[in-house]
XYZ file of C-alpha atoms in Angstrom:
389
model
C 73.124 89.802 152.461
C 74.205 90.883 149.087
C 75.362 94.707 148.109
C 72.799 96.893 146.054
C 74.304 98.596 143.477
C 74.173 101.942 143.096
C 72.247 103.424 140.047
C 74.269 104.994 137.219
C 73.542 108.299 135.673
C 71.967 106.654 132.730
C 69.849 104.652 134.873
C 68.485 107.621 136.910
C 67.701 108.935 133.446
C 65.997 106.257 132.677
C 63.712 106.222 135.574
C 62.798 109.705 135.473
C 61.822 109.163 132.136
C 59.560 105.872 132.429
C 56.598 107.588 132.367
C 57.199 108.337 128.758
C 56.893 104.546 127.958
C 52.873 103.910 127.482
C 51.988 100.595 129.422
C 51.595 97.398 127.456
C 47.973 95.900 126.719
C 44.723 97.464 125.902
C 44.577 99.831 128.625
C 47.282 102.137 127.179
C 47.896 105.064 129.350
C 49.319 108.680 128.167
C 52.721 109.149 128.403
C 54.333 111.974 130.238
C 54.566 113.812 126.839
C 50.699 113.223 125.859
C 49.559 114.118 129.665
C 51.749 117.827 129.387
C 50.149 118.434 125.496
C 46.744 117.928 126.346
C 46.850 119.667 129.764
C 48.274 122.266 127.588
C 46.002 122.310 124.809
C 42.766 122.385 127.325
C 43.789 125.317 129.569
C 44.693 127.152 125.993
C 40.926 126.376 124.771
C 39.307 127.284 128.053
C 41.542 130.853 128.300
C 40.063 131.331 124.679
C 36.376 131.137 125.838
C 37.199 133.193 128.077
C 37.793 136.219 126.194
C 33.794 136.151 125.058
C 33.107 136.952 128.466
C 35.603 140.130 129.134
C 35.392 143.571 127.813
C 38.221 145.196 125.197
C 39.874 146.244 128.059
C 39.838 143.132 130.025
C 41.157 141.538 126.950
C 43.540 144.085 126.247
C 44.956 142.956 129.887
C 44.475 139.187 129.319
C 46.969 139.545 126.431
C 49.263 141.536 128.555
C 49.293 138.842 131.001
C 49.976 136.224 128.658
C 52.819 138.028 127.209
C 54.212 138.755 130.774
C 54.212 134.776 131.502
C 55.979 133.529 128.572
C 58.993 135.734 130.247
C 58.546 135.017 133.768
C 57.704 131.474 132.492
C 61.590 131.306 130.720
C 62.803 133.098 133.933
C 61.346 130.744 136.644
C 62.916 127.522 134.541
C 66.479 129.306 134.296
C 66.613 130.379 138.040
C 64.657 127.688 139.711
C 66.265 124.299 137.771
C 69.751 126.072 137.209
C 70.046 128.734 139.859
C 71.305 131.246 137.134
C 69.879 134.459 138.529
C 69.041 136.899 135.800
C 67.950 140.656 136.593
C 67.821 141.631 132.822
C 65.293 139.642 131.462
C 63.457 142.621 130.343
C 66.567 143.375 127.568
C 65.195 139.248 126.147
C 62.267 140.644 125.940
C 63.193 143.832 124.068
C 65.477 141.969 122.050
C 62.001 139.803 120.774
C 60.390 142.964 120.580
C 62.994 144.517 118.455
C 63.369 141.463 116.326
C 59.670 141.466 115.379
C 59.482 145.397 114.611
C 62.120 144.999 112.114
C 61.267 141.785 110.805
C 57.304 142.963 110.587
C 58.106 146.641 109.370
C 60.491 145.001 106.197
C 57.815 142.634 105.610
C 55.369 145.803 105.073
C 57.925 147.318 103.028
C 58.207 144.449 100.912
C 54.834 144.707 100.350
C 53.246 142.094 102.461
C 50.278 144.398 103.632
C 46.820 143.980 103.891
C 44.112 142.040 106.077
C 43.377 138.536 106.081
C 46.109 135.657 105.258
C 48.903 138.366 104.008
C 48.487 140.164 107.938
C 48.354 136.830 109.321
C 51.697 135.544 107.586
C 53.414 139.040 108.972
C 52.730 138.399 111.972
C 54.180 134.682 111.745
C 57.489 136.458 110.088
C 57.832 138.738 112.855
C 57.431 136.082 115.419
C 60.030 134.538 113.780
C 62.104 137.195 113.745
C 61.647 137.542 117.833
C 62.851 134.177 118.253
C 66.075 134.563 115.788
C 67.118 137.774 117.674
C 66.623 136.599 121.308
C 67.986 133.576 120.976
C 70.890 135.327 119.555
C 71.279 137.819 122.983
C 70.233 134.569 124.663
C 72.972 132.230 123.584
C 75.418 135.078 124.034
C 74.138 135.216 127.764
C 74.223 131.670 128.231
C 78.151 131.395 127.536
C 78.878 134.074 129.759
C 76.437 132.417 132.322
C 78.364 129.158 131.867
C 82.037 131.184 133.047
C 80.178 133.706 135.850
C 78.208 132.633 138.580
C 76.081 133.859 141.472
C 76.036 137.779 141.770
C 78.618 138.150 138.855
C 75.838 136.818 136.136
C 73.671 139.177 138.042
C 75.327 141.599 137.326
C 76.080 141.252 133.975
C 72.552 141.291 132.837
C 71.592 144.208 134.877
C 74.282 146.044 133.459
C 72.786 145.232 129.993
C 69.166 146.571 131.173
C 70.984 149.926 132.343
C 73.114 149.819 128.860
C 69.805 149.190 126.535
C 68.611 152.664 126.167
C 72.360 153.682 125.333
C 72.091 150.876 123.179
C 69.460 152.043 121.156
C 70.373 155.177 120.607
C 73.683 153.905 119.054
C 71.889 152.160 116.383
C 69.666 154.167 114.287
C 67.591 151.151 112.962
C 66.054 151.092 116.462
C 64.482 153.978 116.697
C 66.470 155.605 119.428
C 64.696 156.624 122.620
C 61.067 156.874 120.852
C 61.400 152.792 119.770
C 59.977 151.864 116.854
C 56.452 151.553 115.981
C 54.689 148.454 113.890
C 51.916 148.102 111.823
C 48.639 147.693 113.575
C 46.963 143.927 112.908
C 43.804 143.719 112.287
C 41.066 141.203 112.907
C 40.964 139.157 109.846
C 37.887 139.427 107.688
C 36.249 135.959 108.590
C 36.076 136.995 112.472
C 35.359 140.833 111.741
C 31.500 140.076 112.586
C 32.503 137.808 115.377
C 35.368 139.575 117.741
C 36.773 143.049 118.326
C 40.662 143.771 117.528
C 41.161 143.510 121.598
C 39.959 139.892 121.854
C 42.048 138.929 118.374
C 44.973 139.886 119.699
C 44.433 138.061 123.335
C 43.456 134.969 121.107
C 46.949 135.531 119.253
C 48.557 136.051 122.669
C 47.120 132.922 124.553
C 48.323 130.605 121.365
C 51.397 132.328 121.190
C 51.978 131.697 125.138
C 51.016 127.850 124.581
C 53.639 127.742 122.205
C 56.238 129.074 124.103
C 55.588 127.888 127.224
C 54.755 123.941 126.574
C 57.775 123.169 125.261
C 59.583 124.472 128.689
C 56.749 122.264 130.483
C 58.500 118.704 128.190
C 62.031 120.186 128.843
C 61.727 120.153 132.723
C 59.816 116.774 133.023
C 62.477 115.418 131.011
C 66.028 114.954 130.556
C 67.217 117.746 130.201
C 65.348 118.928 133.166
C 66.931 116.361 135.425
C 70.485 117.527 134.185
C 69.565 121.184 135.006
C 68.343 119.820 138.332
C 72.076 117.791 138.822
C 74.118 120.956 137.911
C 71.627 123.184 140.236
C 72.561 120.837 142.937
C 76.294 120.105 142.303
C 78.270 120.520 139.084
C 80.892 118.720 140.041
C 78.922 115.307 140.676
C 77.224 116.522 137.848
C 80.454 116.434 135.208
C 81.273 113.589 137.305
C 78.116 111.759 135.858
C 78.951 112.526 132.074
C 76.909 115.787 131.975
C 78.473 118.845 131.239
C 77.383 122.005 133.149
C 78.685 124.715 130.682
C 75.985 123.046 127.679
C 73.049 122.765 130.334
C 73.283 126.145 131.250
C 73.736 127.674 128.010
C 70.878 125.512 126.401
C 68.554 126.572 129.564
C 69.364 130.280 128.421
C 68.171 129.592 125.441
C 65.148 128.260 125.989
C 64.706 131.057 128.463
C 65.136 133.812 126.174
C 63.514 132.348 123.465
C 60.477 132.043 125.403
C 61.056 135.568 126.869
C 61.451 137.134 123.180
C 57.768 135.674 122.128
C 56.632 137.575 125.094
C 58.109 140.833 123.839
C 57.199 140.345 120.308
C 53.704 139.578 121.651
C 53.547 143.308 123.776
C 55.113 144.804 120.341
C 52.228 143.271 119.005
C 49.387 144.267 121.485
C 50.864 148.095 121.859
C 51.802 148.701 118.474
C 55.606 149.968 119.293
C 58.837 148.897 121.084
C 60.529 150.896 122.896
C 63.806 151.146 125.498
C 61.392 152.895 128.044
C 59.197 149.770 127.951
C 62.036 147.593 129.658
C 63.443 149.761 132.193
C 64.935 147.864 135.352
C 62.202 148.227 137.284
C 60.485 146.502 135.129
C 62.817 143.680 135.207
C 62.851 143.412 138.696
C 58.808 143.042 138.510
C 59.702 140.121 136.573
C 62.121 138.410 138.905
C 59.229 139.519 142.080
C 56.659 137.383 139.790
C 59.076 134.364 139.962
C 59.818 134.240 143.401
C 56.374 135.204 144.107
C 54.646 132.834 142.293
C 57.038 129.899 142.722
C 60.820 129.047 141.438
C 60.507 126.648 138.765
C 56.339 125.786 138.919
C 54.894 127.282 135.474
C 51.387 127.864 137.000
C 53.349 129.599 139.772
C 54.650 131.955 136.823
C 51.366 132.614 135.236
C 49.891 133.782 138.878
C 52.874 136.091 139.352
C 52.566 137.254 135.700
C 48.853 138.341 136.386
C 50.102 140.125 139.224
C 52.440 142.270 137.819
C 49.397 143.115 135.220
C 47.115 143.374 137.502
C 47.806 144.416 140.559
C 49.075 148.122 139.579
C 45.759 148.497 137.941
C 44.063 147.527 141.031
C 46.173 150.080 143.459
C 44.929 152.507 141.346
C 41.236 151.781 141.338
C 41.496 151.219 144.894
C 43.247 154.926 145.392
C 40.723 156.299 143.245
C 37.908 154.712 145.067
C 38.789 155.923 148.220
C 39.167 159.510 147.009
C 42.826 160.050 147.960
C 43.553 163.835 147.120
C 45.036 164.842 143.625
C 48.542 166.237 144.893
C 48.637 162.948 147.068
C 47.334 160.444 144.278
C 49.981 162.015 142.102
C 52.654 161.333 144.058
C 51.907 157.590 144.957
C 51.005 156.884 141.212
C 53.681 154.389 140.814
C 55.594 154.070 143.788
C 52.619 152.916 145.861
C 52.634 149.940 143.583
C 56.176 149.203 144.127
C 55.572 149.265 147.691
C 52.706 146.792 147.491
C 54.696 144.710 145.440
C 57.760 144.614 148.080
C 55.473 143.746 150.986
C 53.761 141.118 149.240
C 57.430 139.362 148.266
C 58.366 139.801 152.012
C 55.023 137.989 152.986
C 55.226 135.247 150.572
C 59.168 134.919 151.510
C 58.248 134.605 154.856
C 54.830 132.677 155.120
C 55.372 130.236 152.162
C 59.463 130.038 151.463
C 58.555 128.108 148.549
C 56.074 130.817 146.325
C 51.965 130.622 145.857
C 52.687 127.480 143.921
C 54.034 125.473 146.300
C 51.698 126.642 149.146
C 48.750 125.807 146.938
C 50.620 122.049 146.506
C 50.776 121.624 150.277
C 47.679 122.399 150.715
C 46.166 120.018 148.298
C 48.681 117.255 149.090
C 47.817 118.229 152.829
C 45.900 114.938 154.568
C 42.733 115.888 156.798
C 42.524 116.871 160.105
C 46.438 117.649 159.889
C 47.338 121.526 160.876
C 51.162 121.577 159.902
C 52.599 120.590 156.801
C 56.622 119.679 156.480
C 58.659 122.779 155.878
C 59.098 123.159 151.778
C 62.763 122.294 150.438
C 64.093 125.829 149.074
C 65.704 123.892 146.132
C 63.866 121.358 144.726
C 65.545 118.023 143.500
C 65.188 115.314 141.406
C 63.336 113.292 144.120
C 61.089 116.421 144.677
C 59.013 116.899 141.309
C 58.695 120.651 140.465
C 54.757 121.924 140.826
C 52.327 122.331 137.711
């Protein structure tokens, strides 16, 4: 019998990336690439039609939602592929926010106003701008995330989520503790007849999500996400293999705040103002909940637990209303009743499926009939155990 030998680091590369090679002959097949962009580009066209069926406020919401999951989209990626557990991603998000209002309020100044392709083209600056700003704070995150580990880089961005409103009202171009407000966009003049302002701006959200979020879909079926998945699992064997931790983790910071700052430019957007009261820490913490919730490191996990942190306040309160809870009561539980629904649902999920909605919703599927038990999930996944959709 002759020894096997064992597979190199560039090999395992190499495997994990076949799929990108189409298949010779005339039955070409999509590559990994072409499967993730057209997945992508169909679920963006069918949340689209959607919006002709909702109300303005059901729009309003569906942009909401989308802005929430390019965040919890970036956060999911960072904690579940690199196990870099950040508790500020709400200051990435202000920092996008922030970066927009400035960049769209000097573009107004500078006289791009108006409707049509001039408000269209301010918009597309101030996106821009988002992206330049967050991936600033994000880089700047990423090396200290590269030195601290476990609760220390933990702590250091919830320290800058208590610090922001300080922040702000250090620096007078931010607007202090009343934030800064934006111009309000329009629909342009070709749709005017066609759509209200609610559905434009959950049209702009849902492309704007796409964008951010595909992108983190071809980095974690790739290389790179293999290398985050080696670090996760063991940066020593990891430097050992030619990778080097300290660059994963700073580039999966980056992509995680860039992806987070499009979300808050997109809520600048949708609410007309940024503000230090808009990304308090319990806010931030509803992001992390809609992570674990919805799945470490699945995307579709991060959209469910996105539309739950929309969502589900707005339900507790037309649920309390419905039942006619008294005023001095209902007054007292607006809020915190949320919070408590939102705590016993994460102890649930933590408890009946370890591995988030995403997962359970895999084992099910995956699950072969006329079998009652399913194999206990793997809390980390690995290269061997492909992420979830």
């Amino acid at each position: 019998m002759t020894a096997t030998r064992p597979a190199t680091a560039q090999e395992t590369e190499e495997t994990a990336v076949r799929d990108d090679r189409p298949a010779p002959g005339p039955a070409r097949r999509l590559t990994r690439t072409q499967r993730i962009l057209v997945r992508a580009a169909v679920l963006t066209l069918l949340a689209v039609a959607v919006t002709f069926v909702l109300d303005p406020y059901r729009n309003y919401q569906l942009a909401v939602v989308a802005a929430t999951f390019c965040a919890t989209a970036g956060l999911t990626l960072l904690v579940g592929l690199t196990g870099q557990l950040s508790l500020g991603h709400a200051v990435l998000m202000a920092a996008g926010g922030y970066g927009y209002a400035l960049t769209v309020n000097a573009a107004a100044g500078a006289g791009l106003d108006g409707d049509g392709g001039a408000s269209l083209a301010r918009v597309v600056l101030g996106l821009a701008g988002a992206v330049v700003v967050s991936g600033a704070v994000g880089g700047l995150l990423g090396l200290a995330g590269a030195r601290l580990r476990g609760p220390y880089l933990a702590g250091l961005t919830l320290a800058m989520v208590v610090a922001l409103p300080a922040l702000t009202a250090q620096v007078p171009a931010l607007g202090g503790d009343q934030g800064l407000a934006v111009p309000f966009e329009g629909v342009p003049e070709a749709l005017s007849r066609l759509i209200v302002v609610e559905q434009w701006h959950a049209w702009v959200a849902i492309v704007v999500a796409a964008v951010a979020v595909t992108p983190l879909a071809l980095l974690r079926s790739g290389r790179a996400g293999l290398r985050m998945r080696a670090v996760h699992g063991d940066e020593t064997a990891a430097r050992l293999s030619g990778v080097s931790p300290a660059r994963v983790k700073v580039g999966a910071f980056v992509a995680s705040s860039l992806a987070a700052g499009l979300g808050g430019a997109l809520l600048c957007l949708v609410t007309q103002s940024v503000g230090p009261g808009h990304y308090d820490l319990a806010f931030s913490l509803l992001l992390v909940v809609a992570a674990v919730v919805g799945g470490l490191g699945s995307l579709g996990g991060a959209a469910a637990g996105a539309a739950l942190v929309v969502l589900l306040p707005w339900l507790v309160d037309t649920v309390t209303a419905a039942v006619g809870v008294p005023a001095d009561l209902e007054q007292r539980l607006s809020g915190n009743l949320a919070v408590l629904v939102f705590g016993a649902l994460l102890i649930v999920v933590t408890l009946v499926w370890p591995g988030g909605l995403a997962r359970a919703a895999t084992r099910r599927r995956h699950r072969p009939r006329g079998r009652t038990d399913a194999p206990a999930a793997s809390p980390h996944p690995t290269a061997s155990q492909p992420l979830e959709r």
